[in-house]
Coordinates of C-alpha atoms and ligand atoms in Angstrom, one line a residue:
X1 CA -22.4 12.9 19.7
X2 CA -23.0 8.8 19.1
X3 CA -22.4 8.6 15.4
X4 CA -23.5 4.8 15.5
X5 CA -23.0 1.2 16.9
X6 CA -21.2 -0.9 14.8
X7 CA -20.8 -5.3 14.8
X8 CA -16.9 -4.1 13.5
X9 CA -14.6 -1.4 13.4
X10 CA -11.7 -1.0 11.5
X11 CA -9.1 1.0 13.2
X12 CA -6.7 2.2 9.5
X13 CA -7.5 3.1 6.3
X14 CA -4.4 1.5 4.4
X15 CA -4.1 -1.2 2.2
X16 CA -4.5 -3.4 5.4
X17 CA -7.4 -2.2 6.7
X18 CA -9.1 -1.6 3.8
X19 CA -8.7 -5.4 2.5
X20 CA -10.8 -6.8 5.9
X21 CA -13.1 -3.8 5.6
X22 CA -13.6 -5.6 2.2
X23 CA -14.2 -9.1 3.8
X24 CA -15.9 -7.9 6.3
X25 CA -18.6 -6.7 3.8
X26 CA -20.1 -10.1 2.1
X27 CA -21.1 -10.7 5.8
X28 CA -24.1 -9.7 7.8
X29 CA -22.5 -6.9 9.9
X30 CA -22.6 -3.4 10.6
X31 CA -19.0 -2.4 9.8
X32 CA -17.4 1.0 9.7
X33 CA -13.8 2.0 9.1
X34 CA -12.1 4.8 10.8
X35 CA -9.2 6.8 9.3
X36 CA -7.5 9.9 11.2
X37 CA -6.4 11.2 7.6
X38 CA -9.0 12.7 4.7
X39 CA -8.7 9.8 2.8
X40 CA -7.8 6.2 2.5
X41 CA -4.1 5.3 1.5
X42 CA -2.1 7.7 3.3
X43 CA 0.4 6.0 5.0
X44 CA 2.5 3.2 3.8
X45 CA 0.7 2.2 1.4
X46 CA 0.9 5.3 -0.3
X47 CA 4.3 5.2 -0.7
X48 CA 5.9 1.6 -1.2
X49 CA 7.5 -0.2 -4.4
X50 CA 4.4 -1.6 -5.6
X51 CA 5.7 -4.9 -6.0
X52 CA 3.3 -7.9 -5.7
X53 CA 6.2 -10.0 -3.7
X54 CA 5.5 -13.9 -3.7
X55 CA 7.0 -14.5 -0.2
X56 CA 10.4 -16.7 -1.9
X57 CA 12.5 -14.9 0.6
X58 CA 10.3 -14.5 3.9
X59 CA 11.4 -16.5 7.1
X60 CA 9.6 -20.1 6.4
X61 CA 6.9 -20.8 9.1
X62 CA 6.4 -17.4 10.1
X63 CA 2.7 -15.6 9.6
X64 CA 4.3 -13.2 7.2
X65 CA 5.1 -16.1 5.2
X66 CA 1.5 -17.9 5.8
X67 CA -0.4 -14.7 4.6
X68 CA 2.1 -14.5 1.4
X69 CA 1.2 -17.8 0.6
X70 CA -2.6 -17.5 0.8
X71 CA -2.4 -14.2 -1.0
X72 CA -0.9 -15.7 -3.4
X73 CA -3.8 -17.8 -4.8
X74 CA -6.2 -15.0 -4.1
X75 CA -4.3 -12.0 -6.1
X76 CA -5.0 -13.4 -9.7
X77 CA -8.9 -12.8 -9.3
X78 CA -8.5 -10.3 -7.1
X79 CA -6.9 -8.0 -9.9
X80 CA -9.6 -8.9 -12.1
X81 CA -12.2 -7.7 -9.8
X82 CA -10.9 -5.1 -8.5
X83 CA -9.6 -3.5 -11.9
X84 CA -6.3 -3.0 -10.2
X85 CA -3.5 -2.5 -12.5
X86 CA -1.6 -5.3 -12.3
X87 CA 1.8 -6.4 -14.6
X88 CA 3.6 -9.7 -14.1
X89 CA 7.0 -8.8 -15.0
X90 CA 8.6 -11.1 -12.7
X91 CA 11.4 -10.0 -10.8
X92 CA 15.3 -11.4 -11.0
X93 CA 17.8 -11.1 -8.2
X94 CA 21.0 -10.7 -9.4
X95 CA 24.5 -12.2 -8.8
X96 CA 27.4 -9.4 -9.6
X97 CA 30.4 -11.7 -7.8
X98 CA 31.0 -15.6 -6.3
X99 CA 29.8 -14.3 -3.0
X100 CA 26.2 -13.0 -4.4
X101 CA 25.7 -16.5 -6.1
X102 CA 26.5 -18.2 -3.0
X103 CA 24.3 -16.1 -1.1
X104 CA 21.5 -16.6 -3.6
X105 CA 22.1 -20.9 -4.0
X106 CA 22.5 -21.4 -0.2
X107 CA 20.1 -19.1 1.4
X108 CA 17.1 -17.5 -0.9
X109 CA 16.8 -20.5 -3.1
X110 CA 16.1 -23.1 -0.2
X111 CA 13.7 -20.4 1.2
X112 CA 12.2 -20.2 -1.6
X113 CA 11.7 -24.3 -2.1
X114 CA 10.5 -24.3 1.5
X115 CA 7.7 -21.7 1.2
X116 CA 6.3 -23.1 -2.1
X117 CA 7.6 -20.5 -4.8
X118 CA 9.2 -21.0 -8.4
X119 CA 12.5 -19.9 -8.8
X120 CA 15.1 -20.8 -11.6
X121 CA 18.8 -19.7 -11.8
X122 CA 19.4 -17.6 -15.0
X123 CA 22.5 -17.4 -16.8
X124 CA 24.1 -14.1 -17.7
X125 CA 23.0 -14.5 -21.1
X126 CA 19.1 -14.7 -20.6
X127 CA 19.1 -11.7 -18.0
X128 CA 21.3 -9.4 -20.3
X129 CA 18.6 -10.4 -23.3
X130 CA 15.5 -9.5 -21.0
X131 CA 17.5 -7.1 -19.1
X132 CA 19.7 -4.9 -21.8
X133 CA 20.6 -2.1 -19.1
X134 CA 21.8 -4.6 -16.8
X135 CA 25.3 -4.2 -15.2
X136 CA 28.2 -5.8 -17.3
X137 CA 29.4 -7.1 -14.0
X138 CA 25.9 -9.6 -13.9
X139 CA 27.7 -13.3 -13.6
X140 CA 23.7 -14.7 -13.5
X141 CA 21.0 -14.7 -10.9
X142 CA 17.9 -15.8 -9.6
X143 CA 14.6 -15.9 -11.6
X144 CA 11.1 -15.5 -9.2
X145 CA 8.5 -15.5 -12.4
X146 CA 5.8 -14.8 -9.8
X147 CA 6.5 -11.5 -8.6
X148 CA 5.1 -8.9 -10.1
X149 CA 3.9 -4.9 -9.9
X150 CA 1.0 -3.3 -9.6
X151 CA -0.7 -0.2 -8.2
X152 CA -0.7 0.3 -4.7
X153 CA -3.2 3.0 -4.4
X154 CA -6.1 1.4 -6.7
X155 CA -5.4 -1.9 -4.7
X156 CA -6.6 0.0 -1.2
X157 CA -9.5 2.4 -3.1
X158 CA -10.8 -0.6 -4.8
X159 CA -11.1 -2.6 -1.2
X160 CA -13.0 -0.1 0.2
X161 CA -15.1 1.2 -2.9
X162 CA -16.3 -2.1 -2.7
X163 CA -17.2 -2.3 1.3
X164 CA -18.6 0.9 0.7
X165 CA -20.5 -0.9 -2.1
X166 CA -21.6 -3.6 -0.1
X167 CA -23.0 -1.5 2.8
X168 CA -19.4 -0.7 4.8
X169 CA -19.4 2.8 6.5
X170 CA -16.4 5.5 6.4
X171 CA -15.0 7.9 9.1
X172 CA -12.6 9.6 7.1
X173 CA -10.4 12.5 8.4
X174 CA -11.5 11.8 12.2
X175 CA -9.1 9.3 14.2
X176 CA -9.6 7.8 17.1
X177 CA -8.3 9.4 20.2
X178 CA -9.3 7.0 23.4
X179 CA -11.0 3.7 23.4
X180 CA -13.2 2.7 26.4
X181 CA -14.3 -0.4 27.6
X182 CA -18.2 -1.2 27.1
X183 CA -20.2 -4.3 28.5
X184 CA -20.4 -5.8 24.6
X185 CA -17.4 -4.4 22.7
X186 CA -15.4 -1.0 22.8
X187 CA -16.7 2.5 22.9
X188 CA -14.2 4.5 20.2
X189 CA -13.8 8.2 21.1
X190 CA -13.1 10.2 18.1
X191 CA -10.4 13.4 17.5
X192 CA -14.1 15.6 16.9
X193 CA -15.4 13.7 20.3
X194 CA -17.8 12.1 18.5
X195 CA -18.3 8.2 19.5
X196 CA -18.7 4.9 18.0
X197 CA -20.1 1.6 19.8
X198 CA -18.6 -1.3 18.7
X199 CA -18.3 -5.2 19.2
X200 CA -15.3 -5.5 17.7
X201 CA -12.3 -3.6 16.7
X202 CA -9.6 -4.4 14.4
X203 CA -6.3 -2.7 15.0
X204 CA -4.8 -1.9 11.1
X205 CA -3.3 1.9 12.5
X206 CA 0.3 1.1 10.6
X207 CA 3.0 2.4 12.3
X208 CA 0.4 4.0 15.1
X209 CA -0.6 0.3 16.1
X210 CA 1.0 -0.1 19.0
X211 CA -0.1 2.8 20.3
X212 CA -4.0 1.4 19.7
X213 CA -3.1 -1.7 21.7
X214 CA -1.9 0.9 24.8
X215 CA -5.2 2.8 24.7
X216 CA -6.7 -0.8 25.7
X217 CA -3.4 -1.5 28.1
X218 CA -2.1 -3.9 25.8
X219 CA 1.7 -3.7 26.0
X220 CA 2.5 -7.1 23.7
X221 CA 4.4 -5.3 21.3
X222 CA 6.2 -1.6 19.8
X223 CA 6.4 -0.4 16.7
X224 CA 9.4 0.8 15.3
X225 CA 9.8 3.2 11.9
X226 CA 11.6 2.7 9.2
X227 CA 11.8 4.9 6.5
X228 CA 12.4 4.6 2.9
X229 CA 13.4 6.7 0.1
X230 CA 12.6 6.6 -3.8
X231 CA 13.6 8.4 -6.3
X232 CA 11.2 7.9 -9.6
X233 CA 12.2 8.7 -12.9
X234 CA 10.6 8.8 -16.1
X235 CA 13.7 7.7 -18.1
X236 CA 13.6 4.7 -20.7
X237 CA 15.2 2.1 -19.2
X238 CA 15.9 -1.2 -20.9
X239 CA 14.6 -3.4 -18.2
X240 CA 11.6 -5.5 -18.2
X241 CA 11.5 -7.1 -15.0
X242 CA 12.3 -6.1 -11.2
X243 CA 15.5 -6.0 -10.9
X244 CA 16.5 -6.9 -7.6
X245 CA 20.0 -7.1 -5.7
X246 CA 21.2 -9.6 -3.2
X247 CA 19.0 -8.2 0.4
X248 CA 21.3 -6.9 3.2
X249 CA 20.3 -7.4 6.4
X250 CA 18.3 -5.1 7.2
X251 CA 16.4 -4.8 4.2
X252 CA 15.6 -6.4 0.5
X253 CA 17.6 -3.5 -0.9
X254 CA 17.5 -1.1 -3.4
X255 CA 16.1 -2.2 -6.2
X256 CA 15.2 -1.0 -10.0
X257 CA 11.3 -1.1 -10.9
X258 CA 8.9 -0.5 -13.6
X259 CA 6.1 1.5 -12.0
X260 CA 2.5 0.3 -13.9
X261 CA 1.7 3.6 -14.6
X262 CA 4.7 4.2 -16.6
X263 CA 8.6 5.1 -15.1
X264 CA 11.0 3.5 -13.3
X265 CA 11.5 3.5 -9.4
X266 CA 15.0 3.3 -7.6
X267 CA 15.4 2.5 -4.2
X268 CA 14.1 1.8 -1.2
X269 CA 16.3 3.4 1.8
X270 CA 16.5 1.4 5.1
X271 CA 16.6 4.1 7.8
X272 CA 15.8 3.4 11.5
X273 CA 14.0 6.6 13.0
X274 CA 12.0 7.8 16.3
X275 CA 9.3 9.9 14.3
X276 CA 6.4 7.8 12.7
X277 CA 5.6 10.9 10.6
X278 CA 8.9 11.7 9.3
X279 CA 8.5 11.3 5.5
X280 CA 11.2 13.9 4.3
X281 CA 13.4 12.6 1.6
X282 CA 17.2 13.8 2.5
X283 CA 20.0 14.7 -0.2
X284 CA 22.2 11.3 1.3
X285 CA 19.2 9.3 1.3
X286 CA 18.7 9.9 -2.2
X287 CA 22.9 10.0 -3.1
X288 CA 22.6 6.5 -1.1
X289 CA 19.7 5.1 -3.3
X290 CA 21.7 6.4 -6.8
X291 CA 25.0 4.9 -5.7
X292 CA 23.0 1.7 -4.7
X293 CA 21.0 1.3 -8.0
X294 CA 23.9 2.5 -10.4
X295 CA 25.4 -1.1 -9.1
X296 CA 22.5 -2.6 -10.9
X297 CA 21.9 -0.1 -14.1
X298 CA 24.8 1.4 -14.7
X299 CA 24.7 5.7 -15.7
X300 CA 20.8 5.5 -13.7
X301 CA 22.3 8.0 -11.3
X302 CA 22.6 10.3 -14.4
X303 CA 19.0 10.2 -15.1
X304 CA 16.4 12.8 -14.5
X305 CA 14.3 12.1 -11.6
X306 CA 10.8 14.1 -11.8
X307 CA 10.2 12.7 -8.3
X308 CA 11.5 11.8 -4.9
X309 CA 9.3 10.7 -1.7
X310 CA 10.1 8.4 1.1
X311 CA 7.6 6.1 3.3
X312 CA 7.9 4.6 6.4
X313 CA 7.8 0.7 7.3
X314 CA 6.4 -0.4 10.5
X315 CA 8.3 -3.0 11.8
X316 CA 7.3 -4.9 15.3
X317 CA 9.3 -5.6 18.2
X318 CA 8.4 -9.7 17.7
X319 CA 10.1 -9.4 14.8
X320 CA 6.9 -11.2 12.6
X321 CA 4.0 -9.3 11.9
X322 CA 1.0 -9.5 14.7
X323 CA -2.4 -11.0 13.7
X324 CA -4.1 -12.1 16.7
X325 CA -6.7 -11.1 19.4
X326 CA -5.4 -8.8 21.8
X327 CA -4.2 -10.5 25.4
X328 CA -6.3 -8.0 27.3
X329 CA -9.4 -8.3 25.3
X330 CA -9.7 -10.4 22.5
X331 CA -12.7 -8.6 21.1
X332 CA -9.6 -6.4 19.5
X333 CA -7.9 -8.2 16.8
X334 CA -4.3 -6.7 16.0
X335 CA -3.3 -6.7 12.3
X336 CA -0.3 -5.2 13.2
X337 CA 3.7 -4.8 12.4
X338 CA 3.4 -5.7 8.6
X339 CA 6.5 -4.3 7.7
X340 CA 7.7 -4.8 4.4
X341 CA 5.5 -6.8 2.0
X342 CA 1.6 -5.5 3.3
X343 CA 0.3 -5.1 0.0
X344 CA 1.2 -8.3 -1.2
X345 CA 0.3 -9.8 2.1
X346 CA -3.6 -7.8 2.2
X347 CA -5.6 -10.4 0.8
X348 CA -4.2 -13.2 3.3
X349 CA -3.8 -10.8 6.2
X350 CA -7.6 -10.0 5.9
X351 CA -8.5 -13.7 5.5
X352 CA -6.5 -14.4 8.6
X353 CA -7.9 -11.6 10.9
X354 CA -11.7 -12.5 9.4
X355 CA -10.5 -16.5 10.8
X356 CA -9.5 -14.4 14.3
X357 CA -12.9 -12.5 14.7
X358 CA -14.8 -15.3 14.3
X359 CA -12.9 -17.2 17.0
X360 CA -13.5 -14.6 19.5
X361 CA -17.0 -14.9 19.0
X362 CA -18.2 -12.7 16.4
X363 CA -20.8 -14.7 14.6
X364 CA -20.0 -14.9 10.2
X365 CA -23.6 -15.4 8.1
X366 CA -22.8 -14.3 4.8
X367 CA -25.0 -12.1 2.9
X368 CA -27.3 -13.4 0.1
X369 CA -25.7 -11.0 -1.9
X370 CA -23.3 -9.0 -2.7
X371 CA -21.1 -7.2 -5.1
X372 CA -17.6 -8.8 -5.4
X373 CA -16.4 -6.4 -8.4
X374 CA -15.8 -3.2 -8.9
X375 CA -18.4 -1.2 -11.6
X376 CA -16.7 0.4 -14.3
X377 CA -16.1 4.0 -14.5
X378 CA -17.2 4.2 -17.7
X379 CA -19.9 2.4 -19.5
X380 CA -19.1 0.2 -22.3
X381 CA -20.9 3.0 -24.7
X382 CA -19.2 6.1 -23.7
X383 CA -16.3 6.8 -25.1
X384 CA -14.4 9.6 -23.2
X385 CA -13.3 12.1 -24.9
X386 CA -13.8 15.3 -23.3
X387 CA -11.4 18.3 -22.0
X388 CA -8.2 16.9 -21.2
X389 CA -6.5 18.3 -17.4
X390 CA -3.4 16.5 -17.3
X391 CA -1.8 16.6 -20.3
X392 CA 1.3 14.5 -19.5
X393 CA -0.9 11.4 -18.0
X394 CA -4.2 12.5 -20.8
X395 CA -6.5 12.2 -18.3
X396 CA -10.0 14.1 -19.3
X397 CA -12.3 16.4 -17.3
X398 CA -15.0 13.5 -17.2
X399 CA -12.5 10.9 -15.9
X400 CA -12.0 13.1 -12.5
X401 CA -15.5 14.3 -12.6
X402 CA -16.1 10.8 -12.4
X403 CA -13.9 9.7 -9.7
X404 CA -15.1 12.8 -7.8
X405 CA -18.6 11.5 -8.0
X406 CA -17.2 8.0 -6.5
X407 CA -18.2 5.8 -4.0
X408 CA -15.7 7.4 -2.3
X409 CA -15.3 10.5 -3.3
X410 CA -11.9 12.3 -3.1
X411 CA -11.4 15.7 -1.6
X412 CA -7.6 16.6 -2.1
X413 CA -5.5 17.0 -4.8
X414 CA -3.7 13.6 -4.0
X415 CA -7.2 12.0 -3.3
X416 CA -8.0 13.1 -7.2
X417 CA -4.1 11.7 -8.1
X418 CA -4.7 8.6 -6.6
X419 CA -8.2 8.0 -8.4
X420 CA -7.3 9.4 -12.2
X421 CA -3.8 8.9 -12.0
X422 CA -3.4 13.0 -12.9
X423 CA -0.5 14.7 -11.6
X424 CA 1.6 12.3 -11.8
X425 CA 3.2 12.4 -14.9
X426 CA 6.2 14.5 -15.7
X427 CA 5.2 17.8 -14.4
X428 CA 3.8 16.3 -11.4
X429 CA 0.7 18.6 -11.4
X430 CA 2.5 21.6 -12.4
X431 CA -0.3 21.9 -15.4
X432 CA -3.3 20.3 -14.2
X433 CA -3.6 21.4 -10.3
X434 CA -5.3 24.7 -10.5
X435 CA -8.1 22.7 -12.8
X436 CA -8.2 19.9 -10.7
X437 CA -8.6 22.1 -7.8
X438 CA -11.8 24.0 -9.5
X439 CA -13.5 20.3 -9.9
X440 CA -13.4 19.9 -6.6
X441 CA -14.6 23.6 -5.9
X442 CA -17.2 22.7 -8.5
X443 CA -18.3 19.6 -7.1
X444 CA -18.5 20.8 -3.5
X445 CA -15.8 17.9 -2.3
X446 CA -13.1 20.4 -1.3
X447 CA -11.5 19.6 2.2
X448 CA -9.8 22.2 4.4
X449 CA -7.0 20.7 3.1
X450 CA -7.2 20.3 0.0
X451 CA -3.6 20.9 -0.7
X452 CA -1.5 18.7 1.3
X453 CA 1.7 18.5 0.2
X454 CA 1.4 21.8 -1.9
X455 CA 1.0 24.4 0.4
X456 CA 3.5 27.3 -0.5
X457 CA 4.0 25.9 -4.2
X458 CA 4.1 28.6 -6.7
X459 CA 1.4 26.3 -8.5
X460 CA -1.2 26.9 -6.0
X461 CA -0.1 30.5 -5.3
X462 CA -3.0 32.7 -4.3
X463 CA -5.4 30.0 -3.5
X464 CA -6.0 29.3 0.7
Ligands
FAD1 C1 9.7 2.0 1.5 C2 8.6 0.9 1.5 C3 8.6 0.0 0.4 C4 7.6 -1.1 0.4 N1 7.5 -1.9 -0.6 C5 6.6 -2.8 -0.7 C6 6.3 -3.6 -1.8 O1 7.0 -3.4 -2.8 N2 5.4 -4.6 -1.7 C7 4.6 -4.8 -0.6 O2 3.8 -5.7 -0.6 N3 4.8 -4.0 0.5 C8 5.7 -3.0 0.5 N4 5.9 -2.2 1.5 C9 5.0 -2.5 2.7 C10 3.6 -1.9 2.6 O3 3.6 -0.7 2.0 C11 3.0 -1.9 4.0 O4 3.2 -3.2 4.6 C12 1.5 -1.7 3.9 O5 1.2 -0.5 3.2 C13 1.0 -1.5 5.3 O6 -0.4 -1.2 5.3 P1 -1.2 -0.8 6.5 O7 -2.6 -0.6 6.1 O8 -0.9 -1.7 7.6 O9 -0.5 0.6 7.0 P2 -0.8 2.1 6.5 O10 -0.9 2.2 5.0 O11 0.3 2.9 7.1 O12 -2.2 2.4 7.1 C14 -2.4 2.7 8.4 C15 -3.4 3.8 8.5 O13 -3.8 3.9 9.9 C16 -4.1 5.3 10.1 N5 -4.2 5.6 11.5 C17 -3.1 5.6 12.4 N6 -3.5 5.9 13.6 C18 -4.9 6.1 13.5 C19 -5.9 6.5 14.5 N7 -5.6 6.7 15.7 N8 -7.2 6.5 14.0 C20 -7.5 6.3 12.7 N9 -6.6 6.0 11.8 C21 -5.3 5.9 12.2 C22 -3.0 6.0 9.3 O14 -3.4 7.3 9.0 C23 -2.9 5.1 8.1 O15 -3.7 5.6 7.0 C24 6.8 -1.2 1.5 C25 6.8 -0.2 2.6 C26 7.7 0.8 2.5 C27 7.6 1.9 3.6

């Protein structure tokens, strides 16, 4: 079955994908984004640290370091319109012995003059003041003011709510499977075997990327997986910025940060694997991230941890992250091998690959108009005060009848989470799961699976 023919098709429904399905939109195409899961923001950017990262330590002249620098300027009125939530606690890297300090004066804050961004060395003093739970062995460190947190999953819904708002179509839950050459563009074959015409395609399929490049023979680069575990807890602790320790290298490290919806994450793990899809947290991985983080906050090993989930990094054979057309046809453009600092990178990235599409020919007219913010949920006059679900986040029946009713509407438990914000407090759905999954009955927006990640849980016990 043809479901349509398209100007541009975006191959990935993360954080990447969506962000040029979103700058695709205030121009006068027909664009359509493809996504092999249910719903949008179920790979990496699902599961990442959340941290808006300036770019003070990426490899100067690099594009990872280019798109860092343009997103830079674009994130403070992207928040805005975009309602993502968004805190500028800056982050501080911290010096525990001579060696660290070294480190930090020769290497990161040189990089960080090169590629443009603030730092300031902090004496013990001023981080133990901001920082109370610090380590006593903190001898001073370096300050980035611009770094800052925010939430991963409204960042990628909010992209493509507003595509989806400006005329941008969604294959959700149907990836593709085989891409065939057509006299204008691409012809994408679909896991249903349904087919999409296209002009252009833009390859944002995560750790899967390379394996979109084969299926138009383009060998340029491989994909490699790196996974990383958290571990989130919902202690106080007495920090208020990211607290970050000197990178190994490998990785930036495990680090301690406040999550905007409330909690503290530890971690991220570092570990090379061969499956893209292994996201299983492990009890070393986790002893690994505790030992790690108890460096920086001493007794945080002790603390209760209502959560522990791991995601994967794709990280590219060239070593930099891969926007470009393809060398076998450059009506594919590759947004590929963004490893480690994608969601800060998204608005740049998508700028970048827009610059890319119009180079290989695809013709830019903006449209006369078009909607650049996202509505709000909730009109100015209506107060919401009705049924509450989840009791530990308070979020009401109308807030996820609302987001059910979306321009993209969720149809999984996690969908619902990643909308409302329910489920994730404390009791991490314990409560609120059974009622959320009745919405959805309600609302006729269940999926066939609707439980991901909670099949066999005594919470959903009984229910298919
Ligand atoms: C542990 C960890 C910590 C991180 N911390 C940070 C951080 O603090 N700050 C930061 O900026 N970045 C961070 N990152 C990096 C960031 O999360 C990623 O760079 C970003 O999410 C990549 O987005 P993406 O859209 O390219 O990939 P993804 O989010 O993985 O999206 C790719 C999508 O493509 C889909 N797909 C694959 N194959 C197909 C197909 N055949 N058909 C259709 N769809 C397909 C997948 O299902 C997936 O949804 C971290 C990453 C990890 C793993």
């Amino acid at each position: 079955m043809e479901l349509d023919t398209k100007d541009v098709v975006v191959i990935g429904g993360g954080v990447v994908g969506t962000a040029i399905l979103r700058q695709l939109s205030f121009y006068n195409l027909d664009i359509a984004l493809v996504e092999k899961e249910p719903d949008l923001c179920e790979g990496a950017s699902k599961a990442n640290s959340g941290i808006i990262h300036t770019g003070f330590d990426a490899p100067p002249n690099t594009v990872e370091a280019e798109c860092l620098e343009r997103s830079r300027k674009i994130w403070p009125q992207l928040v805005e319109e975009l309602k993502i939530p968004f805190i500028p606690c800056g982050a501080v890297m911290i010096a525990t012995n001579e060696e660290d300090k070294e480190i930090i004066e020769q290497k990161y804050i040189p990089n960080a003059k090169e590629n443009g961004v603030e730092t300031e060395w902090l004496s013990e003093e001023a981080i133990k003041e901001m920082n109370p739970a610090i380590t006593d062995k903190v001898i001073g460190g370096l300050s980035i003011p611009g770094e800052a947190i925010c939430d991963p999953f409204t960042a990628t819904r909010s992209y493509g709510e507003l595509a989806v708002l400006n005329g941008a179509e969604l294959y959700l839950g149907n990836g593709v499977e085989q891409i065939e050459k057509h006299a204008e563009g691409f012809k994408l074959i679909l896991e249903d075997g349904s087919f999409i015409f296209t002009k252009y395609v833009v390859n944002a399929a995560g750790v899967y990327s390379d394996h979109i490049a084969r299926l138009i023979g383009d060998n340029s680069f491989t994909i490699m997986a790196r996974k990383g575990q958290f571990v989130l807890t919902e202690e106080p602790i007495e920090i208020s910025q990211v607290i970050l320790p000197v990178p190994t290298a490998k990785s930036k490290g495990k680090l301690v940060a406040p999550v905007v919806f409330g909690g503290f994450l530890l971690g991220p793990t570092a570990e090379d694997q061969d499956d893209k899809d292994d996201r299983s947290t492990t009890e070393e991985g986790i002893e690994e991230v505790l030992t790690e983080c108890n460096k920086l906050i001493p007794g945080v090993s002790e603390y209760e941890s209502i959560r522990q989930f791991a995601g994967v990094r794709a990280v590219c054979s060239t070593g930099d992250f891969v926007i470009r057309p393809s060398e076998v046809d450059q009506h594919m453009v590759h947004a590929a091998g963004i490893r480690s600092t994608g969601l800060s990178a998204s608005p740049g990235i998508a700028e970048m690959v827009i610059e890319n599409l119009e180079t290989a020919g695809l013709t830019l007219v903006e449209k006369n108009t078009t909607m650049t913010e996202i509505p709000n949920l909730f009109s100015d006059e209506e107060e919401e005060t009705g049924e509450i679900v989840c009791l530990c986040r308070s979020i009401t029946r109308g807030e996820i009848e609302r987001a059910i009713e979306g321009p993209i509407p969720p149809t999984t438990i996690d969908g619902v989470k990643r909308r409302t914000g329910a489920t994730l407090g404390e009791c991490q759905g314990n409560c609120c799961v059974p009622k959320i999954l009745d919405l959805l009955n309600e609302h006729e927006k269940i999926s066939d699976e609707p439980l991901k990640g909670l099949q066999q849980s005594y919470v959903t016990a009984g229910r298919n």
